[in-house]
Short mmCIF file of C-alpha atoms in Angstrom, two decimals:
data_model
loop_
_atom_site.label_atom_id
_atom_site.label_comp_id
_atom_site.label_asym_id
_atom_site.label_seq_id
_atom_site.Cartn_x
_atom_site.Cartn_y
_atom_site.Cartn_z
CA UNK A 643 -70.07 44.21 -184.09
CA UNK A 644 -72.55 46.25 -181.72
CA UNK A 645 -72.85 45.26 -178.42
CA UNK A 646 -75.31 46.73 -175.64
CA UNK A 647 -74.80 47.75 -172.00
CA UNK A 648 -76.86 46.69 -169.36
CA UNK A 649 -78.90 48.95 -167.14
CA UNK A 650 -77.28 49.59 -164.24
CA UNK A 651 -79.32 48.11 -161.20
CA UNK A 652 -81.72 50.91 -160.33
CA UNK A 653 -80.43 51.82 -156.34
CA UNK A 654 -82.82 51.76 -153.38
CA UNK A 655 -84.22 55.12 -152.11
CA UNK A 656 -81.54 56.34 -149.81
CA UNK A 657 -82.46 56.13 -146.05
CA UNK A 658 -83.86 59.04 -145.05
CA UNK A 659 -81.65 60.94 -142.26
CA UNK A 660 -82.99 60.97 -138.51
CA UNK A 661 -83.11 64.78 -138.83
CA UNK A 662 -85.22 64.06 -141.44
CA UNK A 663 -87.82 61.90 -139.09
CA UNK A 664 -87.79 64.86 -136.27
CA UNK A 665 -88.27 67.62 -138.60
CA UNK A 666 -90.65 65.47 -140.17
CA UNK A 667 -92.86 64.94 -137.13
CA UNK A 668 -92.20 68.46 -135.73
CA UNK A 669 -93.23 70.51 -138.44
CA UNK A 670 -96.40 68.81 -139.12
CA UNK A 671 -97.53 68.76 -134.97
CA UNK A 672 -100.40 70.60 -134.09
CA UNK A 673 -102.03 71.52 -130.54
CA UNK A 674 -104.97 69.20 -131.56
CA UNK A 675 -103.01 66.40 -130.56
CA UNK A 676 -102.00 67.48 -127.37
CA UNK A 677 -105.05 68.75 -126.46
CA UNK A 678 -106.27 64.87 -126.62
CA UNK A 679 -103.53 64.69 -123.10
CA UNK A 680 -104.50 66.98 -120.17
CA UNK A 681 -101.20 65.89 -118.80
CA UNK A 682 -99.22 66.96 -121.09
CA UNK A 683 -101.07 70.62 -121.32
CA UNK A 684 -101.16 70.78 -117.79
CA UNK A 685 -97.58 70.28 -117.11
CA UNK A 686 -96.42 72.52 -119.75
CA UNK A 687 -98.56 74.95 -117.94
CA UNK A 688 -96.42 73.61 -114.33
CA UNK A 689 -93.32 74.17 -116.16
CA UNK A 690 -93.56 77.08 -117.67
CA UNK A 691 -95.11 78.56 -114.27
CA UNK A 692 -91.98 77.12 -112.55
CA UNK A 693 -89.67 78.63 -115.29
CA UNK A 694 -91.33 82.32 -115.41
CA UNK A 695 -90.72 81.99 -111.45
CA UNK A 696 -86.91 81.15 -112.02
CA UNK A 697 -86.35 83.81 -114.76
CA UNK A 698 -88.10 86.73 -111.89
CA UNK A 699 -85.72 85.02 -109.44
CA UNK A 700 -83.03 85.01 -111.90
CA UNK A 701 -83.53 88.72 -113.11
CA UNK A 702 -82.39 89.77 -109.82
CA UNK A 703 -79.00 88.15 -110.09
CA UNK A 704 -75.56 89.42 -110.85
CA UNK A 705 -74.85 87.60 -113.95
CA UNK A 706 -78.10 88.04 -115.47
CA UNK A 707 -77.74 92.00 -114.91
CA UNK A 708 -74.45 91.68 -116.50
CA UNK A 709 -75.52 90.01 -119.45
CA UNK A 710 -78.51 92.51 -119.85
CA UNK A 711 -75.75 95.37 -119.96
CA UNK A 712 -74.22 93.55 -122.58
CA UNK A 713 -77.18 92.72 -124.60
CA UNK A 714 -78.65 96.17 -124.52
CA UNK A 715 -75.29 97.46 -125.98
CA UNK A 716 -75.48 94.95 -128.95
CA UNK A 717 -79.13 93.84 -129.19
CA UNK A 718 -81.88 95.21 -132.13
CA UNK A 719 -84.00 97.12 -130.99
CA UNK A 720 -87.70 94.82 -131.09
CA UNK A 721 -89.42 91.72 -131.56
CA UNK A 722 -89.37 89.96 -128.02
CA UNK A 723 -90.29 90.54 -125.18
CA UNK A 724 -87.52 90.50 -121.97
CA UNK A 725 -88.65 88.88 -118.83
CA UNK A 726 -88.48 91.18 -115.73
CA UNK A 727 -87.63 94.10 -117.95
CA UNK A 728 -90.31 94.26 -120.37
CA UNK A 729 -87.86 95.59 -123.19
CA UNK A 730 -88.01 94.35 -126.59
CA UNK A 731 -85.22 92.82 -128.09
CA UNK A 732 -84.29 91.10 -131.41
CA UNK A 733 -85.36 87.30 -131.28
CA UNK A 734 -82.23 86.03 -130.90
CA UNK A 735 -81.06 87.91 -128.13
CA UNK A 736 -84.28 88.00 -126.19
CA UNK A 737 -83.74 83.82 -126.11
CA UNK A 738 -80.51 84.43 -124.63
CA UNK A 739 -81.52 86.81 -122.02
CA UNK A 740 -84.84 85.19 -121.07
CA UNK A 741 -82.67 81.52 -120.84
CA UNK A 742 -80.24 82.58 -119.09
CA UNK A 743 -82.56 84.29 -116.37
CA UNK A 744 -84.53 81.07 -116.08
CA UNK A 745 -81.44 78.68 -115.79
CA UNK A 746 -78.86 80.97 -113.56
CA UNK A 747 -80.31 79.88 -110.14
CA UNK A 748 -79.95 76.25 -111.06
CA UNK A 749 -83.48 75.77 -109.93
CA UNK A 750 -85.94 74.87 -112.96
CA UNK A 751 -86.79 71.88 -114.44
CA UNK A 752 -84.57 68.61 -114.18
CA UNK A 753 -84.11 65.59 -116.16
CA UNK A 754 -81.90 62.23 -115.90
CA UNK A 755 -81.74 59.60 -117.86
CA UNK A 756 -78.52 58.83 -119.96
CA UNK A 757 -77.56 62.51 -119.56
CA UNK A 758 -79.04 65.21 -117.48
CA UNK A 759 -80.74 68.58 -118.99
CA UNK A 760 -83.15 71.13 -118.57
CA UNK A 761 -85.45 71.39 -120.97
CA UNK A 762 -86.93 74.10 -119.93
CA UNK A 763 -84.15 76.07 -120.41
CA UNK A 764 -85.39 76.15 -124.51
CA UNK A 765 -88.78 77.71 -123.52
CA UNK A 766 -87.44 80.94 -124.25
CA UNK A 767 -86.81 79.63 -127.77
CA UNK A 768 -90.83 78.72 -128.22
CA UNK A 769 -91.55 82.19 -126.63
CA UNK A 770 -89.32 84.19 -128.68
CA UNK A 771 -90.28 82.48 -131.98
CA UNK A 772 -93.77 82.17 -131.31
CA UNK A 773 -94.03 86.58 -130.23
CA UNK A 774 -92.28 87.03 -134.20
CA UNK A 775 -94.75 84.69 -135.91
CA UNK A 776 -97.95 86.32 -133.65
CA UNK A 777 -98.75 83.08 -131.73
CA UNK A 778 -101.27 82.14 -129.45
CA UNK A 779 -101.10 80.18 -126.05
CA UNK A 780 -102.21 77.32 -127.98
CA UNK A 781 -99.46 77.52 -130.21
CA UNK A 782 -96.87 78.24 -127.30
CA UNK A 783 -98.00 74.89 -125.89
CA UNK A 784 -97.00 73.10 -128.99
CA UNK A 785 -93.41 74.69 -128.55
CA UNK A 786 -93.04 73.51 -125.26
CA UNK A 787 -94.05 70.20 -125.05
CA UNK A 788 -92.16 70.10 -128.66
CA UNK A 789 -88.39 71.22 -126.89
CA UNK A 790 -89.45 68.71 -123.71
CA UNK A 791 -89.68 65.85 -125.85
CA UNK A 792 -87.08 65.76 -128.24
CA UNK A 793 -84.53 67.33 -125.63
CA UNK A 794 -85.41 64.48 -123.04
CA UNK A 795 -85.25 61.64 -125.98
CA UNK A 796 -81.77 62.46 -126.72
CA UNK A 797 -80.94 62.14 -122.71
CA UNK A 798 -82.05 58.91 -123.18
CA UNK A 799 -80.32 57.85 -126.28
CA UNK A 800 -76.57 57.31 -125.51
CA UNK A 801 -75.05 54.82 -123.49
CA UNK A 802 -72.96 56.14 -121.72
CA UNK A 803 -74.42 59.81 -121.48
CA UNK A 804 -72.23 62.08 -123.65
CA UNK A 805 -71.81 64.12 -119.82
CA UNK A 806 -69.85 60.64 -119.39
CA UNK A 807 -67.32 61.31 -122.23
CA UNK A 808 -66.60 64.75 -120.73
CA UNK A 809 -69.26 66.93 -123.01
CA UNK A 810 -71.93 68.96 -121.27
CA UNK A 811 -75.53 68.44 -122.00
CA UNK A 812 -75.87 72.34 -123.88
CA UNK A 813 -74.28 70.21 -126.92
CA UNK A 814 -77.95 67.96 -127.00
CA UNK A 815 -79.70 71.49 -126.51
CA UNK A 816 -78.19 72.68 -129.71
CA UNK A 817 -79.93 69.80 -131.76
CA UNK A 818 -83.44 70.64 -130.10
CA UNK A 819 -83.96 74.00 -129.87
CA UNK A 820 -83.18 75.08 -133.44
CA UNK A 821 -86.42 72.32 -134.24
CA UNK A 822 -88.47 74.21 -130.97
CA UNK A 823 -87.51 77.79 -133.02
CA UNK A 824 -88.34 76.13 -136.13
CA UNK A 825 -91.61 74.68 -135.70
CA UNK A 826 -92.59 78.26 -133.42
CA UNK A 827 -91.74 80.00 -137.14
CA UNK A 828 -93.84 77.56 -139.08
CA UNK A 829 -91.13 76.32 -141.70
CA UNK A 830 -91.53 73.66 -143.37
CA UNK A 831 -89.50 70.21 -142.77
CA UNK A 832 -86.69 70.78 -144.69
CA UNK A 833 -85.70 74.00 -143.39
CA UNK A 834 -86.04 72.81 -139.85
CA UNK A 835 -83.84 69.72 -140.89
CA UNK A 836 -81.03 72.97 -141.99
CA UNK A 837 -81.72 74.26 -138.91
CA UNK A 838 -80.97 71.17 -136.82
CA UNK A 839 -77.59 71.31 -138.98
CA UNK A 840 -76.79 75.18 -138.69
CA UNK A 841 -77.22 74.93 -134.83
CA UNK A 842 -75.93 71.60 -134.14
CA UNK A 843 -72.41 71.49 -136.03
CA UNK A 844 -71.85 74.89 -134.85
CA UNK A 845 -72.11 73.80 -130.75
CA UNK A 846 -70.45 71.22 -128.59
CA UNK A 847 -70.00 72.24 -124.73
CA UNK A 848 -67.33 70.75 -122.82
CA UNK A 849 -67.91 69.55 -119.86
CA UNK A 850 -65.24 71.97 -118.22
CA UNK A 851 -68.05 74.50 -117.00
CA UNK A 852 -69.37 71.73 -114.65
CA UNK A 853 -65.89 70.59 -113.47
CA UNK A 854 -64.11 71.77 -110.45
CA UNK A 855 -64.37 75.61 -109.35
CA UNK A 856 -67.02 76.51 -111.53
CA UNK A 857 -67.94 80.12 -112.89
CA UNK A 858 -71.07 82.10 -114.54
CA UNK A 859 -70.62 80.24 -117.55
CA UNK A 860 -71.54 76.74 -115.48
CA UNK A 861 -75.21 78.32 -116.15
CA UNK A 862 -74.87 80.33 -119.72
CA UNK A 863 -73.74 77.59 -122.15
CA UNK A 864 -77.45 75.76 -122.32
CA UNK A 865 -78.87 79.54 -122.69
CA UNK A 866 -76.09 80.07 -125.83
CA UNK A 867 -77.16 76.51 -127.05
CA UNK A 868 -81.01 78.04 -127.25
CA UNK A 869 -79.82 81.17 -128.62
CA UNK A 870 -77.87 79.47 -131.25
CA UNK A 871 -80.98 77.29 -132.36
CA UNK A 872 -82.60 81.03 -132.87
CA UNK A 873 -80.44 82.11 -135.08
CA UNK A 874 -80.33 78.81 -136.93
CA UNK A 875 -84.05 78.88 -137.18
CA UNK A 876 -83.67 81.91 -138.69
CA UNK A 877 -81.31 81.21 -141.31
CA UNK A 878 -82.91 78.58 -142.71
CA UNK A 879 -86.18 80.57 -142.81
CA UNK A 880 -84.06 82.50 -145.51
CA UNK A 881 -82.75 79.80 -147.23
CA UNK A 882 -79.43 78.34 -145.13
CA UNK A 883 -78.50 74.99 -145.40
CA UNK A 884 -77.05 72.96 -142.53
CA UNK A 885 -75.64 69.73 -143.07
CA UNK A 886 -78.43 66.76 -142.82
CA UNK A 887 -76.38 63.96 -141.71
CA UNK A 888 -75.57 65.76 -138.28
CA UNK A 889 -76.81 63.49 -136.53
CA UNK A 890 -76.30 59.94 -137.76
CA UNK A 891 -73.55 61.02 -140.81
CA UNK A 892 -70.54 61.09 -141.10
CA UNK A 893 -68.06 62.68 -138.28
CA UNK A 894 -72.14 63.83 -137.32
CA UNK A 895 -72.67 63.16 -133.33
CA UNK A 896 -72.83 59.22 -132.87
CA UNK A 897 -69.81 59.00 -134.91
CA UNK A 898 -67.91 61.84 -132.96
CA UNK A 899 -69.44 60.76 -129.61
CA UNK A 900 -69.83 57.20 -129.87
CA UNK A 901 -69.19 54.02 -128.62
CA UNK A 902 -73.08 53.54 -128.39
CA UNK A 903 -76.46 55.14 -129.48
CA UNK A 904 -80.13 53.66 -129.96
CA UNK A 905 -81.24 56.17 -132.10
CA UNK A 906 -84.80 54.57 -132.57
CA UNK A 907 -85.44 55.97 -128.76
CA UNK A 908 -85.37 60.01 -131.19
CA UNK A 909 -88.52 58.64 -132.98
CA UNK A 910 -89.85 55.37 -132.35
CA UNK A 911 -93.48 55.93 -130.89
CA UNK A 912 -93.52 59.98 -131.73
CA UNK A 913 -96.72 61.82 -130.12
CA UNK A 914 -97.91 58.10 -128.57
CA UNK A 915 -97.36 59.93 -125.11
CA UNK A 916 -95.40 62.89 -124.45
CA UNK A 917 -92.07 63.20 -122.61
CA UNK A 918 -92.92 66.48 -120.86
CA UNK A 919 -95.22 64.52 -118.36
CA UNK A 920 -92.06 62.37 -116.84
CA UNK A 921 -90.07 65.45 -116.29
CA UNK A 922 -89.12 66.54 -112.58
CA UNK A 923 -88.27 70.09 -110.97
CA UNK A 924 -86.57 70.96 -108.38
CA UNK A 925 -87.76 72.06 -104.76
CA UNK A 926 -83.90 73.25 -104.01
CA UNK A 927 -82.06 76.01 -106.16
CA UNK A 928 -79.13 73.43 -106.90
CA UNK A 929 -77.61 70.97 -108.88
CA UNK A 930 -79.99 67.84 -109.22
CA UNK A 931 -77.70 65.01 -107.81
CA UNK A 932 -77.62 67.48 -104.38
CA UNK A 933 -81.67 66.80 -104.06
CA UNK A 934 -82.04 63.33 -102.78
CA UNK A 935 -79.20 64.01 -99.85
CA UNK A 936 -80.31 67.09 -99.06
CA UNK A 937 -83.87 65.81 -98.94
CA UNK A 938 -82.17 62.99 -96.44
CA UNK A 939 -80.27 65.10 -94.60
CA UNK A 940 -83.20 67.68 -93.97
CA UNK A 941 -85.48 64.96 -92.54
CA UNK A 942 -82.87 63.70 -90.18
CA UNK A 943 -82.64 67.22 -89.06
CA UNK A 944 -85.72 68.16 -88.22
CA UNK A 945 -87.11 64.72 -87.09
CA UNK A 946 -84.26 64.15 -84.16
CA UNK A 947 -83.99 68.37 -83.48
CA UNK A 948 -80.26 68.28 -84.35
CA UNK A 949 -78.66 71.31 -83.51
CA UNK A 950 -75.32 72.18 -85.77
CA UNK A 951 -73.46 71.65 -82.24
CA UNK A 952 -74.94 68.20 -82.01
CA UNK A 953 -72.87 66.95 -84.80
CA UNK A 954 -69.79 65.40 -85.30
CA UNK A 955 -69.87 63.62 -88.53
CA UNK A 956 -72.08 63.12 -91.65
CA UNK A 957 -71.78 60.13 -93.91
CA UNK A 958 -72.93 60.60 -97.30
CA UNK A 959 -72.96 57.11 -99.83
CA UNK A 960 -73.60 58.51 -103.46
CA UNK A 961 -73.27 57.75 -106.93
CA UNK A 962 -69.65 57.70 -108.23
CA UNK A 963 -70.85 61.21 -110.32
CA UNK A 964 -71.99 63.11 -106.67
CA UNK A 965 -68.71 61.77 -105.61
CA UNK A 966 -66.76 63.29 -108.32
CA UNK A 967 -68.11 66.19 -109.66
CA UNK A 968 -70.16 67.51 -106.35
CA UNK A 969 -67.59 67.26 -103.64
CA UNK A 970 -63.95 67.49 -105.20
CA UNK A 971 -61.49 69.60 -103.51
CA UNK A 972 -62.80 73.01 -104.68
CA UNK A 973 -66.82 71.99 -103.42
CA UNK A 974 -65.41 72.11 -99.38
CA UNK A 975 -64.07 75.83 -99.99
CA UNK A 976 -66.71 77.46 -102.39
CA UNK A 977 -66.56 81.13 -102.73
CA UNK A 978 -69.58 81.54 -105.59
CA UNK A 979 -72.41 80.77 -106.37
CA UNK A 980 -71.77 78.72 -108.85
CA UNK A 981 -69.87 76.48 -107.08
CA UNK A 982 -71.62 76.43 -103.98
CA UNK A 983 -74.91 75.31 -105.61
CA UNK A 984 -72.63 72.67 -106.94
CA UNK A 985 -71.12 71.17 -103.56
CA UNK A 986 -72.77 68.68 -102.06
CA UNK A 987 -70.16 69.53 -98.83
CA UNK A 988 -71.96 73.40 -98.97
CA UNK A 989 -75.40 72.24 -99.34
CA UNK A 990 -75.69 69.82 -96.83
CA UNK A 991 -73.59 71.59 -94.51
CA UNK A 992 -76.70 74.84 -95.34
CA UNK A 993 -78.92 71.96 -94.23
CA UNK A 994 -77.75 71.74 -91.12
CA UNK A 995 -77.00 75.26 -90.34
CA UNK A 996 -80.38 76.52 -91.36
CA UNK A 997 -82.75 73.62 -91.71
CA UNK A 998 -83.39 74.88 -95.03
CA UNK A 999 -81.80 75.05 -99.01
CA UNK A 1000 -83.51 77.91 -100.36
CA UNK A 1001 -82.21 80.90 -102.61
CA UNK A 1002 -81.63 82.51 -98.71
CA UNK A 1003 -78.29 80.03 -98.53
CA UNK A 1004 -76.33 81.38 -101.62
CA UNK A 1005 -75.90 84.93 -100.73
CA UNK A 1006 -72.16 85.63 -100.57
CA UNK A 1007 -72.74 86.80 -97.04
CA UNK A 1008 -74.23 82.93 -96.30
CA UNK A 1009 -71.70 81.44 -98.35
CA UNK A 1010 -68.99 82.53 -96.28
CA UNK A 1011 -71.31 81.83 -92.87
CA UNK A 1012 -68.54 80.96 -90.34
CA UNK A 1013 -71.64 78.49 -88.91
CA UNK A 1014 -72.01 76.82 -92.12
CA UNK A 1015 -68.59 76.94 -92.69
CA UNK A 1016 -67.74 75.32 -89.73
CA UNK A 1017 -70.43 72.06 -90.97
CA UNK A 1018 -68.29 71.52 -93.99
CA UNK A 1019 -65.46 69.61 -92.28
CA UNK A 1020 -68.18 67.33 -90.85
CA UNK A 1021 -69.14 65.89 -94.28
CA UNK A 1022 -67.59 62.98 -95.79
CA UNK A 1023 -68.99 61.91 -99.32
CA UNK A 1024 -68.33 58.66 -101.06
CA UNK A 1025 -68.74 56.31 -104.05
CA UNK A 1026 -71.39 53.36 -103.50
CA UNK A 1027 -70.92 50.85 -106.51
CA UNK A 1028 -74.66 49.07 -105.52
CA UNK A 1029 -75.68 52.97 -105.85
CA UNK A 1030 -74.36 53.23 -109.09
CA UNK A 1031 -76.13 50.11 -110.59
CA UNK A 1032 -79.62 50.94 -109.72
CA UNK A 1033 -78.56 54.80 -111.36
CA UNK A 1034 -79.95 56.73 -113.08
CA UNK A 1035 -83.53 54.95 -112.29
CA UNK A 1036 -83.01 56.04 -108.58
CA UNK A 1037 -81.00 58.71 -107.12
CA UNK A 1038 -80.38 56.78 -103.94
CA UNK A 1039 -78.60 58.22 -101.29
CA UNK A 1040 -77.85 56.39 -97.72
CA UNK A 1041 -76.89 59.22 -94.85
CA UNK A 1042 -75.61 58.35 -91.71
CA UNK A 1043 -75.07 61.31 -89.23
CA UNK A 1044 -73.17 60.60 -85.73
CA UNK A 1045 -73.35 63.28 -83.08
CA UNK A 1046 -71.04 64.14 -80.10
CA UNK A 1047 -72.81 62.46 -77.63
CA UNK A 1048 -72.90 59.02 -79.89
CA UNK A 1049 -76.33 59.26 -81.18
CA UNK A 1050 -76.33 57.92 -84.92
CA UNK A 1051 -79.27 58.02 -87.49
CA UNK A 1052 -79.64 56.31 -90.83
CA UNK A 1053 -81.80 56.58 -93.32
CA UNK A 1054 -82.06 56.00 -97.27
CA UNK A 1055 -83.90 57.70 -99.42
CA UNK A 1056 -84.40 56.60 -103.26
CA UNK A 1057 -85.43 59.80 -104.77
CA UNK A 1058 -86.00 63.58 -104.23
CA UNK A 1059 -89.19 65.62 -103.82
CA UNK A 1060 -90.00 66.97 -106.84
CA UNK A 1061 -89.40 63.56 -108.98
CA UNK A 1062 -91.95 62.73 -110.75
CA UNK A 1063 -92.63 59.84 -108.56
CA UNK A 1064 -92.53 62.78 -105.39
CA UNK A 1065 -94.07 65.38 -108.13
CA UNK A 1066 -94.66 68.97 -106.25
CA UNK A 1067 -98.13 69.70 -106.27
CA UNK A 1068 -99.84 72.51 -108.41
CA UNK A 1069 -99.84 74.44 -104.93
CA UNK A 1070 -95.85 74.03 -104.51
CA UNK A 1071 -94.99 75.07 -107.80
CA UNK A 1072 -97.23 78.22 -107.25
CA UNK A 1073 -95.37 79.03 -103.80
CA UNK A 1074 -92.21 78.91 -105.70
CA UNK A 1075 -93.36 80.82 -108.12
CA UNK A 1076 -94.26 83.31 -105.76
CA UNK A 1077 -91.68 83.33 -103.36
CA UNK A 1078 -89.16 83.75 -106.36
CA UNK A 1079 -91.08 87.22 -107.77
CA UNK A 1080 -92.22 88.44 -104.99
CA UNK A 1081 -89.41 90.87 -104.93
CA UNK A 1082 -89.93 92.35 -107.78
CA UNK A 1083 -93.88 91.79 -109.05
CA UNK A 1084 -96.72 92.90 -106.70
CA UNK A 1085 -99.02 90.73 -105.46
CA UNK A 1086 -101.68 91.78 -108.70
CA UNK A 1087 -99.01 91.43 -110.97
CA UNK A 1088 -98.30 87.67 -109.86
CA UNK A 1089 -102.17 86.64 -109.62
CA UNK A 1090 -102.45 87.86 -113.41
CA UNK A 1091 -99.63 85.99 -114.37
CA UNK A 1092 -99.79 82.39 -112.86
CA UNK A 1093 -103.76 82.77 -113.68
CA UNK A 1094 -102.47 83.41 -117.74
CA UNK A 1095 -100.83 80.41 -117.58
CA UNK A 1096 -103.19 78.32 -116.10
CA UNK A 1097 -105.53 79.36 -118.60
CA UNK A 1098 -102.39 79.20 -121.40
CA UNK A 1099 -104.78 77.97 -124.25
CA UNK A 1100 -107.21 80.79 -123.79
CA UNK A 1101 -104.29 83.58 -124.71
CA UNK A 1102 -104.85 85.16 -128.00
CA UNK A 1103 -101.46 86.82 -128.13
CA UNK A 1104 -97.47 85.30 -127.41
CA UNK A 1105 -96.50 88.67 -126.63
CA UNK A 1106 -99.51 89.88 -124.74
CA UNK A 1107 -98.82 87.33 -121.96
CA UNK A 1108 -94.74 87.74 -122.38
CA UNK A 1109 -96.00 91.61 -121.49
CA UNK A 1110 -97.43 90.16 -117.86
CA UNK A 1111 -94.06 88.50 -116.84
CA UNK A 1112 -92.57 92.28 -116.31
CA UNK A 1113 -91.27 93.09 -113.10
CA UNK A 1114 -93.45 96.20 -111.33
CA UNK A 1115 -91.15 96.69 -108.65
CA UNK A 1116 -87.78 98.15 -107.95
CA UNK A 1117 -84.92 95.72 -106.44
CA UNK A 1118 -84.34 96.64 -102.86
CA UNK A 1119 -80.95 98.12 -101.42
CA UNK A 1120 -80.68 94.45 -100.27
CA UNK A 1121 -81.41 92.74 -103.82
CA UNK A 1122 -78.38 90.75 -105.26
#
């Protein structure tokens, strides 16, 4: 007797991964679509202005000359350009060098949603890839509005923020600027899904280098997370897989980082409008939840002519996180950089020494002021739980300050200059840009490069305008 099997039931399609989507989308965007938003072009022109101006600032810093010892020890020989130094490097280590010069000063781009980031901090990945592939301006363009909007989409898409659970937000940079590298290279989807994997299960920051007394790593780890999507990039240009399910797979990042993701907010409504435009920077060289009180604090200042003498007391109401992280313990005795840019005690206590938070106030010599030393006792910070609900969509802050003669002044301000609701105008960013290089460019040398980048579609050549970002002036005796 003969008997017959069934068919089996033929099985659906399996669901295509998320990295899938992004890659998807990324590899097949082209300037032509941006181009149909002035916005968008025109603040990736902002932000990269604002970024080349942190990187000339940063290039005169300690940790960045340490790292540029390092890296001319160990780095190849060519293919991308340096900022400040004008040497060629090897891709991957030119994205290290020229991140970690743009992020060190805590002072470029800022975004909060979920989690904080910089995006910016991958434009070294678009300039890098895009000098090896012989870009245009055009092309650049695509790479940064590219890292802006994915990087800013995953901010938005866990609840809580992963900088919640104790990770830092260099772990979301890992996902985002092996796609920015990617797309820079022109590789097709699949090998920018491997790179997504290569990069991503490779990195996950802890939160540690934004915890208590901080150190030069505070600023490095987002710079190694766009280094490492470099590399990646590479890789899979050659043929290196990465797994696919990083994302949304097994022990991938919801399922290692849970409780709660909306993973639609990575794709739903791709290239509709462009993330880039609702990006902020900063008008102080700290960390981002220091803005709004310093902002408060400033105006308080200034408007009532209150003399350092003249106080006794400063009240500071805050989110639980400026509470926390920005004025532990270790934030009323800094003795770096790094963790004075990080205390909201230091920085509003600079605000009332010097009526000003510029790069001027971290110095070690203005670190260890005995005048704004003396302001740090005067702070208190604390908690407000009806600040916390209406976070992250405002940054509130409510200051009171009480001076020696009984005098008190209130105010409450919502969010910071330099929000995009506050946005600094074309003529701000260009002052900052200018007040940052002026050290080391000349006054031709900074005209010819803000005007490239205001006219960043018309460059025929990545690493002709990389070329303009070089320093033409020595660091003075005085230069830290």
């Amino acid at each position: 007797m003969s008997t017959t099997t069934a068919p089996a039931p033929s099985k659906a399609a399996a669901k295509p991964t998320i990295t899938a989507i992004m890659a998807q989308w990324a590899a097949g965007l082209k300037f032509e679509q941006l181009s149909l938003s002035k916005d968008a072009v025109h603040q990736a022109k902002r932000l990269l202005l604002d970024s080349i101006g942190c990187a000339l600032g940063g290039y005169q810093q300690h940790d960045v000359m340490i790292a540029l010892e390092v890296l001319s020890e160990i780095a190849g020989p060519s293919g991308a350009t340096v900022i400040g130094s004008g040497r060629q490097m090897d891709v991957v280590s030119a994205s290290l060098a020229n991140a970690l010069m743009i992020r060190c000063m805590d002072y470029n781009d800022i975004y909060w949603k979920q989690d904080p980031s910089h995006p910016s901090d991958i434009f070294p990945a678009a300039m890098a890839a895009g000098e090896r592939a012989g870009s245009d301006g055009c092309e650049l363009i695509v790479g940064l509005v590219l890292g802006h909007e994915f990087e800013m989409r995953l901010c938005e898409a866990a609840f809580p923020g992963i900088r919640e659970r104790g990770w830092h937000h260099a772990t979301l940079t890992a996902f985002v600027s092996p796609i920015v590298a990617g797309r820079m290279l022109y590789l097709s989807a699949q090998q920018i899904q491997h790179a997504i994997g290569i990069s991503a299960s490779a990195r996950a920051t802890l939160g540690a280098v934004t915890a208590g007394k901080l150190t030069m790593m505070k600023n490095t780890v987002d710079p190694m997370a766009t280094q490492s999507g470099v590399l990646a990039a590479l890789l899979a240009e050659k043929g290196y897989t990465g797994p696919e399910h990083v994302i949304d797979g097994k022990e991938g990042l919801v399922h290692c980082f849970g409780p709660e993701w909306k993973l639609n907010i990575l794709t739903d409504g791709l290239g509709d409008s462009w993330r880039i435009t609702q990006c902020g920077m900063k008008a102080f060289p700290t960390e981002a939840l220091t803005h709004t009180p310093i902002s408060a604090v400033l105006a308080l200042v200034k408007d009532n002519d209150l003399r350092p003498n003249d106080i006794a007391k400063v009240h500071i109401r805050t989110t639980a996180r400026g509470a926390d992280i920005l004025s532990d313990p270790s934030k009323y005795d800094p003795h770096t950089k790094e963790t004075a840019d990080h205390s909201l005690p230091y920085v509003i206590a600079a605000a009332i020494a010097e009526r000003q938070v510029t790069p001027l106030q971290f110095t070690q010599a203005k670190i260890m002021d005995p005048v704004i030393r003396a302001q740090l006792s005067k702070i208190a910070v604390a908690a407000d739980p009806e600040i916390e609900k209406v976070f992250p969509a405002l940054q509130r802050v409510i200051v009171r300050i009480h001076t020696i003669d009984g005098r008190e002044y209130t105010t409450q301000l919502d969010y910071p200059k330099g929000d995009p609701r506050n946005p600094l105008t074309d003529k701000e960013v260009e002052e900052k840009f200018e007040a940052l290089a002026e050290p080391v460019m000349s006054r031709e040398a900074r005209r010819r490069a803000m005007d490239a980048i205001w006219n960043l579609e018309k460059q025929p050549s990545v690493t002709a305008l990389m070329k303009l970002f070089k320093a033409d002036r020595a660091l003075t005796a005085g230069g830290h």
